[in-house]
Amino acid sequence: MESQQIAKRTKKTSILKNIGPGFLLAGAAIGVSHLVQSTRAGADYGYILIWALLLACISKYPFLEFGPRYVAGTGKHLIAGYKQLGKIPYYLFIFITVASMFIIQAAVTIVTAGLAERLFNFGLSPFTWSFIIFGASIALLLIGKYPGLDKSMKIIVSLLTLATLAAVCMALGIQKEPIETVEIPSLWTTASLGFIIAFMGWMPIPLDAAVWHSIWTKEKAHENKEKLNLKGAFLDFNIGYFSACFIGILFFLLGVLVMFGSGESFSSNSVEFSSQLINLYGRTLGEWSKPVIAIAAFVTMLSTVITVTDAYPRVISELFHPENSISTEADNRKKRWQFYRISIFIIPILSLAILYFTSGSFTILVDFAAGLSFLSAPILAWFNYKLVTGQEMPETDRPGKNYRIFTIICFVMLLVFNIAYLGYNFLM
């Protein structure tokens, strides 16, 4: 009896030790999609678009979950899996990554920079703040390495959840007059359809993040010096993914409770929109509420910057130095760490250059990166499905029959989103 209790405690400890990559996924997910798009959905349309938020989260769930599942079953991350599928999947993933990583890195950083100035009011330009934020993120990642990233993201996501939940609770206490004359925009106009497609496409995170999560999961298993089990990977993923979805719902509620029916015209610019959100809270609840919202907004974007600053160099290091059966594991890790240290400086530097030289056309570049991520979602989803249902996966770790049916339904939804996206962009 005592030996059984010890075994149960050991198993629970092992599962809890694996928790961490899910928080990194949540940190990467909770960014512009939550702070701006989710809040704007509630602000402009009221509760009517809650279905779009939930449908987006449901449709991407299995394909993101397949990342840690594949690591648990095979001990490999998804990049190694894509290479095994053939040259087309492998090089297609490389193209998607390289074509979007500098723009995405620049985009999330410039939004964070604007919020930093809004919060601290040091009189610095967004470019200067971007430089500072990059420097702080790089220092954290190089000094703390993966354990530092793991611990800091658990703290950041926990604080963000509490701050956003507190903001929603404050909003629920607002005594607003009944809204009788608010006209909800039609969902069938080109503007509304474009917003809904973008909203669903980026909520809670693009599908290429499944690769990041698989790399973080593999790194966590190495830190723990034990093979990852499917139950532990599944628990970790669910904690992170549902946290990202829950916080998305909280920001949606903020838009409904504070901004819907206010009569204010909201900016499509991320930083300006965030300032409007903070100022509106100040007018509604009082000046004392501004710091809570400002901190929640800043931490939201900071979590994205830190995780993205870590994710892309890890992907590059895996691409330039994949697993080599000739070298020892220690040598492989040492060479990948060297590529990581180089990439963690090169990617931010090129991202800063994009911010400096393309300020006038930056939104065009962001639209290109967003469109590429959106259109690639069904492709990456199919690759992930092929990997977890292939012969390399142990049969006990493959998705069951009902889960496969659910996955195919989600895949069809992603295809429908893509057809709608193409129709909106090229036919309307």
XYZ file of C-alpha atoms in Angstrom:
428
model
C 0.000 0.000 0.000
C 2.788 2.409 0.956
C 4.721 1.564 -2.209
C 1.617 2.385 -4.292
C 1.259 5.780 -2.587
C 4.934 6.515 -3.213
C 4.501 5.525 -6.875
C 1.469 7.838 -7.200
C 3.354 10.740 -5.601
C 6.310 10.118 -7.905
C 4.038 10.083 -10.948
C 2.351 13.342 -9.905
C 5.746 14.966 -9.322
C 6.911 13.819 -12.760
C 3.832 15.318 -14.426
C 4.189 18.623 -12.568
C 7.877 18.805 -13.545
C 6.849 18.769 -17.204
C 4.651 21.861 -16.836
C 6.250 24.935 -18.415
C 6.156 24.919 -22.237
C 2.408 25.516 -22.073
C 3.044 28.811 -20.266
C 5.489 29.769 -23.025
C 2.822 29.015 -25.627
C 0.363 31.173 -23.663
C 2.923 33.974 -23.426
C 3.469 33.871 -27.186
C -0.274 33.713 -27.883
C -1.383 36.572 -25.653
C -0.448 39.583 -27.743
C -2.050 41.792 -30.386
C -4.703 39.135 -31.034
C -5.908 39.478 -27.437
C -5.167 43.073 -26.510
C -6.379 44.658 -29.741
C -8.445 42.259 -31.845
C -10.357 40.547 -29.037
C -11.060 43.831 -27.279
C -12.138 45.492 -30.536
C -14.480 42.585 -31.301
C -16.315 43.277 -28.047
C -16.070 47.050 -28.394
C -17.489 47.218 -31.927
C -19.902 44.274 -31.988
C -20.874 43.585 -28.379
C -21.423 39.935 -27.469
C -22.356 38.941 -31.012
C -18.826 37.799 -32.019
C -18.201 35.501 -29.056
C -18.926 32.582 -31.414
C -16.005 33.616 -33.650
C -13.598 33.658 -30.707
C -14.681 30.235 -29.451
C -14.715 28.698 -32.935
C -11.171 29.941 -33.622
C -9.886 28.450 -30.360
C -11.630 25.120 -30.980
C -10.516 24.741 -34.614
C -6.801 25.173 -33.838
C -6.718 23.066 -30.687
C -5.789 19.627 -32.113
C -3.098 20.876 -34.492
C -1.296 22.817 -31.768
C -1.698 19.893 -29.347
C -0.012 17.586 -31.885
C 3.296 19.408 -31.229
C 3.880 18.157 -27.661
C 2.149 14.860 -28.530
C 4.732 14.207 -31.250
C 7.593 14.998 -28.868
C 6.165 12.662 -26.210
C 5.716 9.848 -28.697
C 8.945 10.102 -30.698
C 11.341 12.269 -28.705
C 11.640 14.596 -31.740
C 10.328 18.095 -32.389
C 8.142 18.972 -35.378
C 10.984 20.339 -37.534
C 12.582 16.883 -37.535
C 9.158 15.495 -38.385
C 8.685 17.849 -41.337
C 12.086 16.842 -42.666
C 11.070 13.213 -42.402
C 7.867 13.919 -44.384
C 9.978 15.094 -47.323
C 11.667 18.098 -48.882
C 8.460 19.977 -49.738
C 7.079 20.114 -46.142
C 10.530 20.918 -44.747
C 11.404 23.749 -47.142
C 7.872 25.093 -47.114
C 8.134 25.499 -43.342
C 11.508 27.248 -43.748
C 9.977 29.667 -46.275
C 7.026 30.453 -43.981
C 9.360 31.071 -41.032
C 11.951 33.224 -42.804
C 9.317 35.253 -44.683
C 7.496 36.263 -41.522
C 9.826 36.127 -38.505
C 11.517 39.546 -38.835
C 8.210 41.315 -39.481
C 6.394 39.575 -36.613
C 9.322 40.270 -34.256
C 9.275 43.944 -35.268
C 5.485 44.229 -35.007
C 5.094 42.840 -31.489
C 8.070 44.885 -30.267
C 6.889 48.253 -31.607
C 3.472 47.763 -29.995
C 5.172 46.897 -26.684
C 7.388 49.972 -27.051
C 4.369 52.249 -27.409
C 2.753 50.732 -24.331
C 5.997 51.069 -22.357
C 6.095 54.812 -23.024
C 2.383 55.041 -22.173
C 3.042 53.299 -18.846
C 6.373 54.843 -17.779
C 6.216 58.201 -19.619
C 10.011 58.610 -19.964
C 9.732 60.680 -23.142
C 11.520 58.075 -25.277
C 10.713 57.298 -28.901
C 9.161 53.933 -29.869
C 12.420 52.986 -31.640
C 14.458 53.658 -28.466
C 11.994 51.664 -26.378
C 12.215 48.820 -28.910
C 15.991 48.786 -28.487
C 15.636 48.680 -24.673
C 13.024 45.927 -24.763
C 15.152 43.822 -27.111
C 18.181 44.295 -24.856
C 16.285 43.270 -21.719
C 14.748 40.225 -23.436
C 18.093 39.044 -24.831
C 19.781 39.462 -21.448
C 17.057 37.422 -19.746
C 17.316 34.624 -22.311
C 21.116 34.427 -22.451
C 21.633 34.627 -18.689
C 18.643 32.602 -17.544
C 18.562 30.294 -20.593
C 15.549 27.973 -20.762
C 15.004 27.705 -16.960
C 14.938 31.508 -16.713
C 12.444 31.758 -19.563
C 10.330 28.998 -18.033
C 10.134 30.598 -14.586
C 9.644 34.169 -15.805
C 6.806 33.186 -18.143
C 4.976 31.330 -15.367
C 5.103 34.545 -13.321
C 4.157 36.828 -16.226
C 1.195 34.741 -17.421
C -0.066 34.345 -13.839
C 0.182 38.105 -13.175
C -1.431 38.878 -16.522
C -4.363 36.582 -15.773
C -4.895 38.180 -12.357
C -4.573 41.750 -13.687
C -6.976 41.133 -16.579
C -9.444 39.297 -14.345
C -9.316 42.212 -11.892
C -10.003 44.612 -14.778
C -13.037 42.586 -15.861
C -14.351 42.480 -12.277
C -14.027 46.274 -12.100
C -15.850 46.571 -15.412
C -18.686 44.378 -14.144
C -19.166 46.886 -11.339
C -19.665 49.799 -13.715
C -23.162 51.264 -13.490
C -23.873 51.998 -17.140
C -27.100 53.403 -18.460
C -29.117 50.996 -20.623
C -27.911 51.028 -24.228
C -30.911 51.462 -26.488
C -29.657 53.167 -29.614
C -26.351 51.393 -30.252
C -26.313 50.184 -33.829
C -24.250 46.994 -34.212
C -22.364 46.944 -37.537
C -23.594 44.413 -40.084
C -21.506 41.233 -40.189
C -21.909 41.011 -43.969
C -20.066 44.152 -45.036
C -16.555 43.869 -46.477
C -15.111 45.666 -43.435
C -16.835 43.345 -40.953
C -15.927 40.185 -42.868
C -12.317 41.325 -43.113
C -12.157 41.964 -39.383
C -13.803 38.631 -38.482
C -11.426 36.674 -40.725
C -8.367 38.409 -39.237
C -9.767 37.998 -35.721
C -10.268 34.243 -36.141
C -7.008 33.803 -38.035
C -4.849 35.121 -35.208
C -6.866 33.896 -32.225
C -5.382 32.568 -30.048
C -2.125 32.087 -32.050
C -0.957 31.143 -35.581
C -0.377 27.422 -36.148
C 3.364 27.715 -36.757
C 3.628 28.175 -32.974
C 3.123 24.393 -32.722
C 6.752 24.068 -33.831
C 7.915 26.451 -31.100
C 5.972 24.519 -28.501
C 7.451 21.200 -29.644
C 10.977 22.621 -29.288
C 10.232 24.035 -25.823
C 8.683 20.696 -24.806
C 11.781 18.799 -25.920
C 14.009 21.278 -24.071
C 11.933 20.872 -20.897
C 12.316 17.089 -21.085
C 16.081 17.521 -21.408
C 16.170 19.857 -18.400
C 14.265 17.253 -16.374
C 16.581 14.481 -17.640
C 13.671 12.143 -18.330
C 11.500 11.034 -21.233
C 8.313 13.020 -21.581
C 5.086 11.084 -21.192
C 1.910 11.855 -23.123
C -0.151 12.577 -20.006
C 2.323 15.189 -18.775
C 2.602 16.818 -22.205
C -1.191 16.880 -22.569
C -1.684 18.495 -19.144
C 0.970 21.128 -19.806
C -0.490 22.010 -23.206
C -4.031 22.306 -21.875
C -2.936 24.627 -19.060
C -1.217 26.960 -21.518
C -3.746 26.795 -24.336
C -6.850 27.245 -22.215
C -5.134 30.064 -20.312
C -4.597 31.868 -23.626
C -8.232 31.256 -24.619
C -9.529 32.370 -21.197
C -7.546 35.610 -21.300
C -8.845 36.178 -24.841
C -12.384 35.938 -23.470
C -11.476 38.371 -20.652
C -10.218 40.986 -23.116
C -13.351 40.421 -25.203
C -15.462 41.113 -22.118
C -13.465 44.270 -21.433
C -14.383 45.506 -24.885
C -18.077 44.768 -24.312
C -18.317 46.087 -20.756
C -16.213 49.240 -21.074
C -16.100 50.266 -24.729
C -19.273 48.972 -26.402
C -21.816 51.758 -26.763
C -19.355 54.446 -25.645
C -19.782 56.317 -28.909
C -16.010 56.570 -29.364
C -14.362 55.873 -32.713
C -11.602 53.346 -32.117
C -8.273 53.392 -33.902
C -7.036 50.436 -35.951
C -3.505 51.217 -34.733
C -2.528 48.854 -31.900
C -0.778 51.411 -29.682
C -3.394 54.131 -30.176
C -6.163 51.629 -29.502
C -4.460 50.543 -26.253
C -4.201 54.176 -25.148
C -7.895 54.643 -25.918
C -8.703 51.596 -23.797
C -6.670 52.931 -20.865
C -8.128 56.450 -21.145
C -11.678 55.139 -21.389
C -11.178 53.188 -18.182
C -9.890 56.322 -16.507
C -12.997 58.255 -17.513
C -15.322 55.409 -16.509
C -13.831 54.232 -13.222
C -11.461 57.021 -12.285
C -7.758 57.730 -12.702
C -6.826 55.045 -10.170
C -7.889 52.312 -12.645
C -5.449 53.374 -15.373
C -2.340 51.685 -13.900
C -4.128 48.311 -13.679
C -5.112 48.395 -17.341
C -1.754 49.858 -18.416
C 0.150 47.098 -16.610
C -2.119 44.394 -18.064
C -1.640 45.789 -21.582
C 2.139 46.133 -21.247
C 2.638 42.690 -19.693
C 0.438 41.209 -22.421
C 2.791 42.409 -25.129
C 6.006 41.898 -23.137
C 5.214 38.201 -22.759
C 4.879 37.938 -26.530
C 8.168 39.739 -27.191
C 10.148 37.524 -24.788
C 8.757 34.251 -26.129
C 9.108 35.281 -29.791
C 12.672 36.506 -29.149
C 13.439 33.015 -27.837
C 11.391 30.972 -30.335
C 12.850 32.124 -33.639
C 16.529 31.646 -32.661
C 15.648 28.147 -31.434
C 14.014 27.370 -34.780
C 17.015 28.756 -36.690
C 19.477 26.769 -34.571
C 17.501 23.576 -35.247
C 17.454 24.317 -38.981
C 21.173 25.088 -39.220
C 22.234 22.261 -36.953
C 19.691 19.410 -36.846
C 20.215 16.256 -34.831
C 23.409 14.552 -35.987
C 23.733 10.853 -35.212
C 27.521 11.016 -35.685
C 28.043 13.639 -32.957
C 27.241 13.136 -29.296
C 24.166 14.785 -27.783
C 26.417 17.168 -25.855
C 28.165 18.275 -29.069
C 24.832 18.730 -30.864
C 23.482 20.890 -28.040
C 26.685 22.940 -27.885
C 26.556 23.741 -31.619
C 22.859 24.611 -31.475
C 23.527 26.915 -28.526
C 26.174 28.687 -30.618
C 23.675 29.235 -33.456
C 21.093 30.370 -30.903
C 23.434 33.006 -29.436
C 24.179 34.386 -32.898
C 20.543 34.351 -34.040
C 19.235 36.018 -30.880
C 21.184 39.153 -31.896
C 20.789 38.997 -35.684
C 16.980 38.653 -35.731
C 16.317 41.666 -33.435
C 18.893 43.779 -35.311
C 17.224 43.080 -38.664
C 13.820 43.675 -37.054
C 15.006 47.072 -35.794
C 16.262 47.842 -39.308
C 12.790 47.051 -40.667
C 11.271 49.440 -38.112
C 13.778 52.156 -38.999
C 13.634 51.986 -42.795
C 10.028 50.947 -43.484
C 7.978 53.014 -41.055
C 5.740 54.260 -43.871
C 5.031 50.822 -45.338
C 5.268 48.749 -42.170
C 1.547 47.959 -42.094
C 1.867 46.446 -45.590
C 4.616 44.134 -44.332
C 2.515 43.149 -41.309
C -0.439 42.373 -43.581
C 1.843 40.184 -45.706
C 3.111 38.246 -42.663
C -0.410 37.875 -41.284
C -1.716 36.653 -44.628
C 1.122 34.160 -44.969
C 0.497 32.736 -41.500
C -3.224 32.557 -42.216
C -2.862 30.777 -45.571
C -0.263 28.352 -44.237
C -2.493 27.195 -41.346
C -4.232 24.302 -43.182
C -0.907 23.191 -44.700
C 0.860 22.991 -41.337
C -2.254 21.464 -39.774
C -2.177 18.634 -42.335
C 1.569 18.074 -41.800
C 1.018 17.818 -38.030
C -1.866 15.391 -38.516
C 0.239 13.189 -40.815
C 3.033 13.072 -38.235
C 0.934 12.025 -35.229
C -0.967 9.406 -37.220
C 2.125 8.003 -38.972
C 3.958 4.743 -38.348
C 6.721 6.466 -36.365
C 4.266 7.371 -33.603
C 3.672 4.600 -31.048
C 0.132 3.329 -31.477
C -0.735 4.178 -27.856
C 0.209 7.834 -28.444
C -1.745 8.315 -31.674
C -5.094 10.144 -31.598
C -8.118 7.881 -31.127
C -10.912 7.471 -33.672
C -13.221 10.138 -32.188
C -10.346 12.593 -31.836
C -9.407 12.032 -35.489
C -12.959 12.799 -36.567
C -12.868 15.979 -34.474
C -9.514 16.855 -36.081
C -10.860 16.442 -39.617
C -13.823 18.701 -38.752
C -11.370 21.328 -37.441
C -9.278 20.962 -40.609
C -12.352 21.613 -42.766
C -13.064 24.746 -40.708
C -9.518 26.010 -41.355
C -10.015 25.446 -45.076
C -13.287 27.384 -44.975
C -11.541 30.261 -43.181
C -8.885 30.288 -45.928
C -11.449 30.301 -48.727
C -13.237 33.187 -47.007
C -9.907 35.013 -46.587
C -9.014 34.588 -50.270
C -12.513 35.588 -51.317
C -12.392 38.734 -49.197
C -8.949 39.795 -50.438
C -9.317 39.029 -54.130
C -13.036 39.189 -54.919
C -14.322 42.031 -52.743
